[in-house]
C-alpha positions as CSV (number, residue, x, y, z in Angstrom):
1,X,19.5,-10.2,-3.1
2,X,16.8,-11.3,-0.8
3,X,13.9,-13.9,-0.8
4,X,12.5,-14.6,2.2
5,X,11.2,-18.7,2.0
6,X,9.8,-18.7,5.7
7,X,6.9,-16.2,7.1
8,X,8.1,-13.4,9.4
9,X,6.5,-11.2,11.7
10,X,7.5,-8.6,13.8
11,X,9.9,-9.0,17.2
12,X,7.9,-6.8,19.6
13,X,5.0,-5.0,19.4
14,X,5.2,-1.2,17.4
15,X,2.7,1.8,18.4
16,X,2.3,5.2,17.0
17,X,-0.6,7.7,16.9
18,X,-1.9,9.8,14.2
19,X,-5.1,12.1,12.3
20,X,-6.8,11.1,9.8
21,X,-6.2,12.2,6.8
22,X,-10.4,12.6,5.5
23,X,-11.9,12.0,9.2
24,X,-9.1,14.6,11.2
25,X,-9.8,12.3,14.2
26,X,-6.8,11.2,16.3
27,X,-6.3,7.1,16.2
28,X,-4.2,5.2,18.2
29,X,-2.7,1.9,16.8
30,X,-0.5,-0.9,17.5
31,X,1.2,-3.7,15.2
32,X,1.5,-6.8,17.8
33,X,3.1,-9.8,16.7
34,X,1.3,-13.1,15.4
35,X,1.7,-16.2,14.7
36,X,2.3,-18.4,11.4
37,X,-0.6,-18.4,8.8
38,X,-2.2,-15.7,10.8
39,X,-1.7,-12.8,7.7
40,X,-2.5,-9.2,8.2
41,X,-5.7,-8.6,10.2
42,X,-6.6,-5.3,11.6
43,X,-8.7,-4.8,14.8
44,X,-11.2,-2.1,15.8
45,X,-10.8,-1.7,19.4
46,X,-13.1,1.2,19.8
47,X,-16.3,-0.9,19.1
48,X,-17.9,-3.6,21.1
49,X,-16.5,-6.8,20.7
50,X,-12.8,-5.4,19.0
51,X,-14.1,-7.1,15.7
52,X,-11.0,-7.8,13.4
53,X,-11.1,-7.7,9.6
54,X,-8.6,-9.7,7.1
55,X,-6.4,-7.6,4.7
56,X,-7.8,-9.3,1.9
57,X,-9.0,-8.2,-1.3
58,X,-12.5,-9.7,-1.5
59,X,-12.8,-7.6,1.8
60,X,-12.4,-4.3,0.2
61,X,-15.3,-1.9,0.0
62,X,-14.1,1.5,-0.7
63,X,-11.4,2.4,-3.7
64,X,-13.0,5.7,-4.2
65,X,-10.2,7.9,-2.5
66,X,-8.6,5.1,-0.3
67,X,-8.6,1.6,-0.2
68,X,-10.9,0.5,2.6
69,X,-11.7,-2.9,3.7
70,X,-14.5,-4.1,6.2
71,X,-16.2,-7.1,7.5
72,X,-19.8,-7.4,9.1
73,X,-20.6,-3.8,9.7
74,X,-16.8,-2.6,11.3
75,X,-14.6,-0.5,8.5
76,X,-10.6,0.6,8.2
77,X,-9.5,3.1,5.6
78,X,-6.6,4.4,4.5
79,X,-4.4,0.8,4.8
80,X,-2.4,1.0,1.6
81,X,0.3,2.8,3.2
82,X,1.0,0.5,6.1
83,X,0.2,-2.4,3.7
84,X,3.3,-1.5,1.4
85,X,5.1,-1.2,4.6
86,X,4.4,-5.0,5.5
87,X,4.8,-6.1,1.7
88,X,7.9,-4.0,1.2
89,X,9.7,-5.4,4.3
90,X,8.6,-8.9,4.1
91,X,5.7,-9.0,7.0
92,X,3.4,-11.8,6.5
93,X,1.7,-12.1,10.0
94,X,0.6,-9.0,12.1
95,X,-2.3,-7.7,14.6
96,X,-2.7,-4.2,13.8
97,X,-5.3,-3.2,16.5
98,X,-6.6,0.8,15.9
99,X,-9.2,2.9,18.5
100,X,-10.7,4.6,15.0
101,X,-12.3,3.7,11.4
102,X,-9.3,6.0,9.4
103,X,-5.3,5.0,9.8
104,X,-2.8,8.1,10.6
105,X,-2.1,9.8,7.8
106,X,1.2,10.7,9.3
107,X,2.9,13.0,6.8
108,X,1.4,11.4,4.0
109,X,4.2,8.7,3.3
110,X,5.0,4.9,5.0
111,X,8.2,6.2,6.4
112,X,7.1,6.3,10.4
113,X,5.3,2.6,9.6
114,X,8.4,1.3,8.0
115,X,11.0,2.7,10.1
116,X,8.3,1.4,13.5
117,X,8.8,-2.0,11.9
118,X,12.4,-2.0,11.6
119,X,12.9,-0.7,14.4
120,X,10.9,-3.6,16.4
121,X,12.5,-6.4,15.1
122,X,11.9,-8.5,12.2
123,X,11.8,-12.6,13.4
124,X,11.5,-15.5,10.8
125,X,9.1,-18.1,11.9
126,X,9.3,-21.7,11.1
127,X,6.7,-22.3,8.6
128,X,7.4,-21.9,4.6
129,X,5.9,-18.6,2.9
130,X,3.3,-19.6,0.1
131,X,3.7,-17.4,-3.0
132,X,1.7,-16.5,-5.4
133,X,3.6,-17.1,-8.7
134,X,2.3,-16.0,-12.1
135,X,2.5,-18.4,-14.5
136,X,1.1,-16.8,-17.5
137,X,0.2,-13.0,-18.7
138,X,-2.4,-11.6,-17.3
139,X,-3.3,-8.3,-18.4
140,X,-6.4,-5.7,-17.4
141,X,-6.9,-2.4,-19.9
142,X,-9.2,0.3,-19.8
143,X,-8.8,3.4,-21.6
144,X,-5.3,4.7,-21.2
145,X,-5.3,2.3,-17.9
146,X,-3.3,-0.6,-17.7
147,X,-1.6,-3.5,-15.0
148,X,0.1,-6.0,-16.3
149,X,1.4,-9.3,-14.6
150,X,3.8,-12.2,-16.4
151,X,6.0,-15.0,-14.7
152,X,9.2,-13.9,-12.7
153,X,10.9,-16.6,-10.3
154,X,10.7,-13.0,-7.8
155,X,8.6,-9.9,-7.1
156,X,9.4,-6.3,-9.0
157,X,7.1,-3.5,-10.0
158,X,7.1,-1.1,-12.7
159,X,4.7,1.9,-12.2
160,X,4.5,4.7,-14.6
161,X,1.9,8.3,-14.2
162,X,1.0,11.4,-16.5
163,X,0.4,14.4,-14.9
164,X,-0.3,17.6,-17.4
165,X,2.2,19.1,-14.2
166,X,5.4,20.8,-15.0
167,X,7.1,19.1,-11.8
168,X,5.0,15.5,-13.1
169,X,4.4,15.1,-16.8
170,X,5.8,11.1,-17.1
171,X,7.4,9.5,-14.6
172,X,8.5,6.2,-14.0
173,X,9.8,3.8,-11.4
174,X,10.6,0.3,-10.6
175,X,11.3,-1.7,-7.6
176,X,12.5,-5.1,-6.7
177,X,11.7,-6.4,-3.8
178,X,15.1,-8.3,-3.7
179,X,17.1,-5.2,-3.6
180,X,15.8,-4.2,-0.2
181,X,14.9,-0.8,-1.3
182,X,12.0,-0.1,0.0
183,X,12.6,1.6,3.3
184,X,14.7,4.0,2.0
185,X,13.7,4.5,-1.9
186,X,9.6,4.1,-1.4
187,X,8.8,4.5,2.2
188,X,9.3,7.9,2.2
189,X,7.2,9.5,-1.1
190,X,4.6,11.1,0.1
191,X,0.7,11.6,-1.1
192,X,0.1,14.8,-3.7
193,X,-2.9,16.3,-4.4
194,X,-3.8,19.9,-6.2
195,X,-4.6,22.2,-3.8
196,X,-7.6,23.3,-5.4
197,X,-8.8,20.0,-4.4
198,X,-8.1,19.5,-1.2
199,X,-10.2,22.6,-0.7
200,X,-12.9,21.1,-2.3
201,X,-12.7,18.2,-0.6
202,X,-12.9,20.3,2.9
203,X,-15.8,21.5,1.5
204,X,-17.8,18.4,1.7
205,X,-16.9,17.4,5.1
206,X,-13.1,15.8,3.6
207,X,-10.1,15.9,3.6
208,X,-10.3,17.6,7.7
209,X,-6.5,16.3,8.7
210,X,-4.4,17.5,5.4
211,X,-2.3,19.9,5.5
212,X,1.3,20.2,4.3
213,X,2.6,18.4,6.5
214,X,0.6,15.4,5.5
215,X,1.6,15.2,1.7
216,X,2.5,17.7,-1.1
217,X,0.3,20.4,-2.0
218,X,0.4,21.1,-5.8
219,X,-0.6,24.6,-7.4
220,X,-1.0,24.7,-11.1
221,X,3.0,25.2,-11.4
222,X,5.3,24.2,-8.4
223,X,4.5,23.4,-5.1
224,X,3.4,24.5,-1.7
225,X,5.5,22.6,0.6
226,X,8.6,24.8,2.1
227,X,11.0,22.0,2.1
228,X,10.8,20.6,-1.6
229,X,10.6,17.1,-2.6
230,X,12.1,13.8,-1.4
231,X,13.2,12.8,-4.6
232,X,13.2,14.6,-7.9
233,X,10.6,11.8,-9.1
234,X,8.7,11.6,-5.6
235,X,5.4,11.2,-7.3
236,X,5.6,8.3,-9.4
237,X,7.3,6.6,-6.2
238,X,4.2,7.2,-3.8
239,X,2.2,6.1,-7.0
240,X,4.2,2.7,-6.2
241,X,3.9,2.6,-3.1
242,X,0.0,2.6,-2.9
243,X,-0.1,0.1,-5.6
244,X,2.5,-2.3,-3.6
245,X,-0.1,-2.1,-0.8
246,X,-2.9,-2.6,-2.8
247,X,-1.5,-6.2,-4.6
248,X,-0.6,-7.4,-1.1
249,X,-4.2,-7.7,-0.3
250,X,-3.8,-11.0,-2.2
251,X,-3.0,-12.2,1.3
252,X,0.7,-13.8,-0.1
253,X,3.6,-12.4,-1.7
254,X,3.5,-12.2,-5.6
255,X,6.1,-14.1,-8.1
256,X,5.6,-11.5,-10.6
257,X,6.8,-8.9,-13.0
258,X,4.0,-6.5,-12.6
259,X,3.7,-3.2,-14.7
260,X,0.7,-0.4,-14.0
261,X,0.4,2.9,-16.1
262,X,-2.1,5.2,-14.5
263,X,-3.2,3.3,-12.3
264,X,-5.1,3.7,-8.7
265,X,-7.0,2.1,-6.3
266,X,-10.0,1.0,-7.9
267,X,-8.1,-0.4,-10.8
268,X,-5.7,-2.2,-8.6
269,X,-8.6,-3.9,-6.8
270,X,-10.0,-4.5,-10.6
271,X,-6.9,-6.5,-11.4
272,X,-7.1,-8.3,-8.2
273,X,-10.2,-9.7,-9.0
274,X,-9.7,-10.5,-12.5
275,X,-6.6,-12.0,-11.7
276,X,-8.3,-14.5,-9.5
277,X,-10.7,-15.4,-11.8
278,X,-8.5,-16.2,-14.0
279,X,-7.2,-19.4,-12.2
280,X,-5.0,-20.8,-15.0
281,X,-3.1,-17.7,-14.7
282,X,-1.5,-18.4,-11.5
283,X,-0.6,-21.1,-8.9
284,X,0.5,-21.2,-5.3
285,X,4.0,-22.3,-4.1
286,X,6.9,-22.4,-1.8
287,X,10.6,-22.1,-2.9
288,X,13.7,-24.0,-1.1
């Protein structure tokens, strides 16, 4: 069981190129190394002046099919994926310079992110994490919607969908971040979407890089993809994955037992903000 009290970042720099999933451009990007109290910033290095954006929540402007964030004028879509990657294996500091506005959609999971990482080199640096610890319930509701958030001396998340799907209907999932899962039980689920939509989508100008080879491709009763799924409940663990990525835009790891049910990006980035309001709810700490 693992809690990691100082900030890390990664050994060596990581590269790897990609399409994007909506734009179908190729992008380039790297994940350098940085220094202590630096967090997760990403860098456009096709525009003038490589302007660099904070992976932080109140910099989100986009939950509508992605989480995107942006700062003066300069966007990146499409983090959540690399984000869980950097939440999921305990990266606090990171330069993630890109030559495009859309991430690689790879093959729709965080696996080639995750494994890039690992495979780099993880270093502890010698400055204490801060933490984000819950100290009392906070809760967000809408509809059939639902994240909740109470005090845990450590980090899990419960995620739970409904999908009128014969290969969905209710799933559920949980992770602790302690059990140093992620890379093999999380990284891996990949994106799903009905195909009936993703042809929509291409219809309006989205959706240009999918194909199945960057996610699952649902029909009203199975599945398009050839090889099958990752794991029988692949669906509900992608589900977690995007919301891990989405909660780390609170720029420090989370002391929290966090539950969602039906949730996306929009209300993730809804709990983010009502959490932070709620200023009695929460406190920041180090442990050791």
């Amino acid at each position: 069981m693992t809690i990691y009290m100082n900030q890390r970042t990664l050994a060596k720099p990581f590269s790897c190129s990609g399409t994007g999933v909506h734009s179908g451009v190729q992008v380039n990007l790297t994940i350098h190394p940085a220094p202590a109290n630096h967090g997760i910033q990403f860098q456009r290095s096709d525009l003038l002046d490589s302007p660099t954006i904070r992976a932080l929540f109140p910099n989100v402007v986009d939950t509508s099919l992605a989480t995107v964030i942006g700062q003066e004028g300069a966007i990146v879509s499409t983090i959540e994926h690399l984000m869980a990657s950097f939440a999921g294996l305990g990266i606090d500091n990171a330069l993630v310079t890109i030559d495009g506005y859309e991430m690689p959609i790879m093959d729709g999971s965080a696996k080639v992110f995750a494994r890039g990482i690992m495979d780099a080199g993880i270093v502890a640096l010698d400055t204490p994490r801060s933490f984000l610890a819950i100290t009392e319930k906070v809760e967000l509701i809408d509809g059939d919607k639902r994240v909740t958030a109470i005090p845990c001396d450590h980090f899990s998340i419960s995620c739970g969908i409904a999908f009128n799907h014969p290969m969905i209907n209710e799933q559920t999932y949980t992770l602790d971040l302690r059990d140093n899962t992620f890379l093999t039980d999380i990284s891996p689920a990949r994106t799903f979407g009905f195909y009936r939509d993703i042809k929509m989508l291409k219809l309006y100008g989205l959706g240009r890089g999918a194909d199945l080879g960057t996610g699952i491709a649902l029909t009203d009763d199975g599945i398009m993809n050839e090889g099958g799924l990752r794991f029988p409940d692949e669906f509900v663990r992608h589900k977690l994955l995007d919301c891990l990525g989405d909660f780390s835009l609170l720029g420090m790891p989370i002391l929290a037992e966090i539950t969602t049910l039906k949730s996306g990006h929009a209300f993730n980035h809804a709990f983010l903000e009502t959490l932070f309001k709620n200023k009695g709810s929460w406190e920041t700490r180090t442990l050791g």
